[in-house]
Short mmCIF file of C-alpha atoms in Angstrom, two decimals:
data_model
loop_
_atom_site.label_atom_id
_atom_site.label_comp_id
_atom_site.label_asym_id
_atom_site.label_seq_id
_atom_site.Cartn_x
_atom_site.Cartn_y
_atom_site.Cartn_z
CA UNK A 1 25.34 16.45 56.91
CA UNK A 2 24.19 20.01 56.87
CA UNK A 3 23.92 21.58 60.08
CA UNK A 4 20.57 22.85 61.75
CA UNK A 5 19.85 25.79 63.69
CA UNK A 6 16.38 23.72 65.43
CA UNK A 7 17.43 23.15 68.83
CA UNK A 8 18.35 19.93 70.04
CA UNK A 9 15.13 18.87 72.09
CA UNK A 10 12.99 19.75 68.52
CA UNK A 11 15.14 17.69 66.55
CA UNK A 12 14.20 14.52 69.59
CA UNK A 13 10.79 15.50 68.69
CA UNK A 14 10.48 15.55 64.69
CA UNK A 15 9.09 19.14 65.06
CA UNK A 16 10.47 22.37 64.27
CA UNK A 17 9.60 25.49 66.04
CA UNK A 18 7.92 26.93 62.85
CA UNK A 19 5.50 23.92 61.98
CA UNK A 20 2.19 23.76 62.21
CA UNK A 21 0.22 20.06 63.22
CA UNK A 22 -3.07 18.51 63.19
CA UNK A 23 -4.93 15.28 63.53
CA UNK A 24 -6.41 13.52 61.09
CA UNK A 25 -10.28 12.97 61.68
CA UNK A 26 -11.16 9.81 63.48
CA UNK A 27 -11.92 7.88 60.44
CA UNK A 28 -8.50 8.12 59.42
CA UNK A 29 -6.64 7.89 62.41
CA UNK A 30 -5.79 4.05 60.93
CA UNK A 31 -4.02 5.11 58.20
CA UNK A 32 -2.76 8.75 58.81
CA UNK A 33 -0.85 9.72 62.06
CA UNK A 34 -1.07 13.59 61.32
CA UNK A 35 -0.91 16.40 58.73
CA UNK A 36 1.87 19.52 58.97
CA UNK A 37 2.24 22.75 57.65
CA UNK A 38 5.62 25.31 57.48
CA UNK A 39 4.92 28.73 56.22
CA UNK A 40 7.38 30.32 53.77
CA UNK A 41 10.07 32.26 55.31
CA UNK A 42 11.73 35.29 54.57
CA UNK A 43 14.78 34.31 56.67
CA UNK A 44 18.20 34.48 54.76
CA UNK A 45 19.53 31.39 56.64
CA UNK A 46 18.60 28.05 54.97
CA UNK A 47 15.58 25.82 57.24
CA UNK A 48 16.01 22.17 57.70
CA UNK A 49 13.97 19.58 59.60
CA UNK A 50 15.52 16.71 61.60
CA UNK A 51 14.51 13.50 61.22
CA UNK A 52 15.13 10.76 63.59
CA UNK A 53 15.08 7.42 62.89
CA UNK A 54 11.32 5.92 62.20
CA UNK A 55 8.77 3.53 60.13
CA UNK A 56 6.53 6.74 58.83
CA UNK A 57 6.10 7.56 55.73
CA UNK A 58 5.10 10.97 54.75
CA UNK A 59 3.55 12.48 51.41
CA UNK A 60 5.09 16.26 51.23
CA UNK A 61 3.64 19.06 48.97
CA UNK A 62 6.07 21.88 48.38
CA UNK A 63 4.35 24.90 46.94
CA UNK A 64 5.11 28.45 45.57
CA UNK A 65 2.96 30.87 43.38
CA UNK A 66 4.11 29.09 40.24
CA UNK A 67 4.35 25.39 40.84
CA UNK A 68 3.92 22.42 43.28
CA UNK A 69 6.30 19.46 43.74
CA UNK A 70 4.71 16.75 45.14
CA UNK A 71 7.80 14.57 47.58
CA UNK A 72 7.37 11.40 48.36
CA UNK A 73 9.39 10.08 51.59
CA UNK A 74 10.02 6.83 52.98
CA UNK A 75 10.92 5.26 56.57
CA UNK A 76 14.54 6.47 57.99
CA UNK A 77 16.90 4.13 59.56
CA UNK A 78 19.68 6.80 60.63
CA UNK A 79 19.38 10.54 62.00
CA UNK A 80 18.92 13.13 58.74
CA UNK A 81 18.77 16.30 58.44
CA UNK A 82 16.15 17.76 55.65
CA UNK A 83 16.70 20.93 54.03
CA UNK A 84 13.44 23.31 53.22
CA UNK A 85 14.13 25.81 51.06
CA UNK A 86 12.59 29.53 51.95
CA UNK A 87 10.81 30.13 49.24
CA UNK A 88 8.08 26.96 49.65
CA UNK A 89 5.60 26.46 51.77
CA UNK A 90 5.20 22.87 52.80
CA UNK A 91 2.32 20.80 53.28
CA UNK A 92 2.57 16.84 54.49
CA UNK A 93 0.39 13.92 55.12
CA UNK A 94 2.23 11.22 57.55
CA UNK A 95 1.17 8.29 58.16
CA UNK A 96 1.33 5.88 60.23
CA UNK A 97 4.16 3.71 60.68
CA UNK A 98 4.08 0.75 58.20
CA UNK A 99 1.49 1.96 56.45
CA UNK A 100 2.23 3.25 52.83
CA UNK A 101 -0.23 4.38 50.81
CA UNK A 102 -0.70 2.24 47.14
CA UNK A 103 0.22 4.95 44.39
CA UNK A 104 1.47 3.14 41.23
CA UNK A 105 5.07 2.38 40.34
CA UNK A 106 6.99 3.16 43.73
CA UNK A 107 8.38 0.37 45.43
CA UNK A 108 8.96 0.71 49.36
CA UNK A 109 12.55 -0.45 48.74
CA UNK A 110 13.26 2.60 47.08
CA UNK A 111 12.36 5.30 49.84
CA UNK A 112 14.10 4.12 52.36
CA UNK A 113 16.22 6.78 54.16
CA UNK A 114 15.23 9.09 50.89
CA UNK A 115 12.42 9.93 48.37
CA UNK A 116 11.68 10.35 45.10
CA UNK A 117 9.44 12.90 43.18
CA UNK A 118 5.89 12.30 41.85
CA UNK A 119 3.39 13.69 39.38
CA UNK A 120 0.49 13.18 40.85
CA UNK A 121 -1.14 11.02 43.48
CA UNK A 122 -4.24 8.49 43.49
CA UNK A 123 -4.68 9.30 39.31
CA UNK A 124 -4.89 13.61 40.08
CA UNK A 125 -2.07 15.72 38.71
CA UNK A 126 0.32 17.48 40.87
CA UNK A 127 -0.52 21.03 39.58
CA UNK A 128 -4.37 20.64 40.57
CA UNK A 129 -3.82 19.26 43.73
CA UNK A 130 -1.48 22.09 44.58
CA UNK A 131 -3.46 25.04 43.07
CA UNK A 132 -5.99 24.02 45.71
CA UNK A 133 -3.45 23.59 48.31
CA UNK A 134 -2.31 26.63 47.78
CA UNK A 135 -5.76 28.62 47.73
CA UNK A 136 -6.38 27.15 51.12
CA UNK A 137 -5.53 29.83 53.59
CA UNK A 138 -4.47 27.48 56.14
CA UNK A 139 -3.45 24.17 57.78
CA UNK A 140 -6.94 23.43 58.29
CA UNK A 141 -8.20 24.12 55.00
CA UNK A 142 -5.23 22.41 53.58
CA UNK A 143 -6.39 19.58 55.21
CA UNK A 144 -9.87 19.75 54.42
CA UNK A 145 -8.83 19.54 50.61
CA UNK A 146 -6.44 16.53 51.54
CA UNK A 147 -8.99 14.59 53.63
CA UNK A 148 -11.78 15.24 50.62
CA UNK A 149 -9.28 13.66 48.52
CA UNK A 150 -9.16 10.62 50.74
CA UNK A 151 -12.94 10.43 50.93
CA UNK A 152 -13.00 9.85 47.56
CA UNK A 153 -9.98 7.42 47.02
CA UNK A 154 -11.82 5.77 49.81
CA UNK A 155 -9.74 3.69 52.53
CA UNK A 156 -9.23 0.69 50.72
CA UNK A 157 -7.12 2.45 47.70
CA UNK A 158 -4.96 4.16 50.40
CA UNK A 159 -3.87 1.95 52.53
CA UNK A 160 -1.05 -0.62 51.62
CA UNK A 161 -1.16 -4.82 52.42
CA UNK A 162 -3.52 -5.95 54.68
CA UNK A 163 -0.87 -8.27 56.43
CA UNK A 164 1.62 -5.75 56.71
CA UNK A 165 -0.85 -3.17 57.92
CA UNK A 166 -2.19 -5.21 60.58
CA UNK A 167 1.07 -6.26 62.04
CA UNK A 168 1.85 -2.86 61.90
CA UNK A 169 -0.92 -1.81 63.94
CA UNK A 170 0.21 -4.77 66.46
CA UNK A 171 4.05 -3.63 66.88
CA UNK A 172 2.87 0.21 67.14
CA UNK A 173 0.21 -1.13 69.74
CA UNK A 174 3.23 -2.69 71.81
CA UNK A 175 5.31 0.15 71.33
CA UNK A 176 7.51 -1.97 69.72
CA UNK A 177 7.88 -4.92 72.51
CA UNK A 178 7.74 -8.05 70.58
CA UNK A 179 9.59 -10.15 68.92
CA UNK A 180 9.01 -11.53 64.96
CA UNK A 181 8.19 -14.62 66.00
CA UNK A 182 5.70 -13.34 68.63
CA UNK A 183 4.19 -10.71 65.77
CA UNK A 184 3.85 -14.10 62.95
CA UNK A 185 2.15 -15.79 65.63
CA UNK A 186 -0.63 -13.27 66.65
CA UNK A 187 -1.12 -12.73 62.29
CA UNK A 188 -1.30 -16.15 62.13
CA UNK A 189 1.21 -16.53 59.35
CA UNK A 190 5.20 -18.25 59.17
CA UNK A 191 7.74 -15.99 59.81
CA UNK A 192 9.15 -16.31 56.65
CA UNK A 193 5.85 -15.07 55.16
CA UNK A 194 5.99 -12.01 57.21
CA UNK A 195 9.74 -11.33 56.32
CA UNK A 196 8.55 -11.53 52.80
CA UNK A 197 5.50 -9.27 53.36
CA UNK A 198 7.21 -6.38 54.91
CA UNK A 199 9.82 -6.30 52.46
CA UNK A 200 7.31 -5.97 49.40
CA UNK A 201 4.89 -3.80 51.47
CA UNK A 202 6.81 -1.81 53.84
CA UNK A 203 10.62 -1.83 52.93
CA UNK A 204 11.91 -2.86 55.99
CA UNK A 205 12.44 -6.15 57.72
CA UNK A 206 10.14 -6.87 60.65
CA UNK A 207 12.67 -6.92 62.94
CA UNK A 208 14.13 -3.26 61.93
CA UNK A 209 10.98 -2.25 62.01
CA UNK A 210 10.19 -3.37 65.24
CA UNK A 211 13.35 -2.11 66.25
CA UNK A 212 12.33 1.46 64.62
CA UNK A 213 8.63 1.78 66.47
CA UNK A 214 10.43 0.88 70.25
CA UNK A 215 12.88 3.52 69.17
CA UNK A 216 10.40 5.94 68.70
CA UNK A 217 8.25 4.99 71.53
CA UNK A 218 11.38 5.39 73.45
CA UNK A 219 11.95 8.99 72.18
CA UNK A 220 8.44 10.02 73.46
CA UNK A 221 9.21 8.56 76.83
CA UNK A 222 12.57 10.82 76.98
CA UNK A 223 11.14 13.55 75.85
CA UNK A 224 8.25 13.48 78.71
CA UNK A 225 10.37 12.97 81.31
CA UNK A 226 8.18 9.96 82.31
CA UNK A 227 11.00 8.05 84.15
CA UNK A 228 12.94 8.04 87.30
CA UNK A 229 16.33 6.46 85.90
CA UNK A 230 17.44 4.74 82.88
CA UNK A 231 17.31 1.64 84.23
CA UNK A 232 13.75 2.00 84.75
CA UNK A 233 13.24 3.77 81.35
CA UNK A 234 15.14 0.42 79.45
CA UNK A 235 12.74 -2.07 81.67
CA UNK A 236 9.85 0.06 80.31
CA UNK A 237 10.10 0.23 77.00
CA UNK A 238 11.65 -3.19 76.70
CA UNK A 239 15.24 -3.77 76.54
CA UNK A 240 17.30 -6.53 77.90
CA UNK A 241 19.43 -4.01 80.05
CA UNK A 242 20.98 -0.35 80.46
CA UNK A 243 23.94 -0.70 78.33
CA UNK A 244 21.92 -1.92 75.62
CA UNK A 245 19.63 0.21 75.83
CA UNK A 246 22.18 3.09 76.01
CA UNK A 247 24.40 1.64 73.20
CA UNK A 248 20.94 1.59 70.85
CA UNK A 249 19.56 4.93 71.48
CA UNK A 250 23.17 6.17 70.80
CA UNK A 251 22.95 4.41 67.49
CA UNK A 252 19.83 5.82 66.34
CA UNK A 253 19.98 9.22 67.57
CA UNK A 254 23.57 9.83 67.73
CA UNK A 255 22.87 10.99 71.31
CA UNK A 256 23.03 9.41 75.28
CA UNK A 257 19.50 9.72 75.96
CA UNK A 258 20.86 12.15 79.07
CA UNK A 259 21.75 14.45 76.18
CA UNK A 260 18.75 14.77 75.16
#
């Protein structure tokens, strides 16, 4: 594990001091939970981000005055720690949990807790998309260029399975409280149907992603301070008791949610 300098209560968050964020515009608020930006730094010590355990994933464009690399990441099922080298600047598009956008050949299996690297995206080389991306003088022209590139993929050609999508939408809805026989039901489809779905479409089984989305939801709710005890906090976000509650967020996070 390499070690991070980003204190503690960033890491809880999925931020870093030195990133920039923005929301998506409302049309694609569906699909795309936000877009973030890290400048270069000049710093000798190396950057890294921590990720905590979730059901995003996240297109990341890596740029310098020469090239782009265009990083494709998947969902994360155990506390990592992301190095960013100094000499990029980074540019990402997350989105929402369960959704992965369709480009060609990559299988959900094979980003989970990783990522691979990509040419291009939606049929438009790398290099192009990061010559713009790099002209753009900031997070908010960088997303400009992104969200013109969505307008013209259209909707439809980003977003992944329709099932998985909408059950998707239903678990983050919940913030995570329901069970997979519960989340079949309201789709109107077997559970064995919607085992198979999210596998093919998402990566994940429901139920780990389920368990991912409360997790998160969980996190927020720590990190607010929007509880009088932990009892109350594991009645609220839906877990049978303390100690499992406790023993879970341990498990995810490596942390008692006190520590946090």
């Amino acid at each position: 594990m390499i070690k991070t300098e980003i204190p503690l209560a960033l890491v809880m968050e999925n931020r870093a001091p030195y990133v920039m964020e923005r929301k998506p515009r409302p049309e694609l608020r569906g699909i795309i939970e936000k877009f973030w930006s890290a400048p270069r730094s000049g710093d000798s010590a190396p950057r890294t981000f921590g990720i905590l355990p979730d059901g995003n994933f996240d297109l990341v464009f890596a740029i310098d005055d020469s090239r782009c690399r265009l990083l494709f990441y998947g969902p994360y099922t155990r506390l990592t720690y992301v190095p960013l080298p100094n000499e990029y600047e980074y540019f990402c598009v997350r989105f929402r949990p369960g959704r992965m956008p369709r480009i060609a050949g990559v299988k959900p299996a094979e980003l989970i807790d990783g990522f691979i690297g990509l040419p291009g995206m939606f049929g438009i080389d790398v290099d192009f998309l990061g010559e713009r991306l790099y002209l753009a003088p900031d997070i908010d022209a960088k997303q400009a260029v992104m969200e013109e590139v969505f307008g013209k993929v259209g909707l439809e050609a980003i977003a992944g399975g329709t099932l998985s999508n909408h059950c998707a939408q239903l678990v983050e809805t919940c913030g995570g409280q329901i069970q997979v026989h519960e989340l079949a039901g309201l789709a109107g489809t077997s559970v064995r149907t919607l085992e198979r779905t999210f596998l093919a479409e998402v990566g994940l089984s429901p139920k780990k992603f389920i368990r991912l989305v409360r997790f998160q939801n969980t996190l927020r709710k720590v990190r607010n301070r929007s509880y009088r005890t932990l009892a109350e906090l594991a009645c609220d976000c839906g877990y049978a008791d303390q100690p499992h509650f406790i023993k879970e967020f341990k498990q995810l996070s490596g942390r008692l949610p006190s520590r946090v």
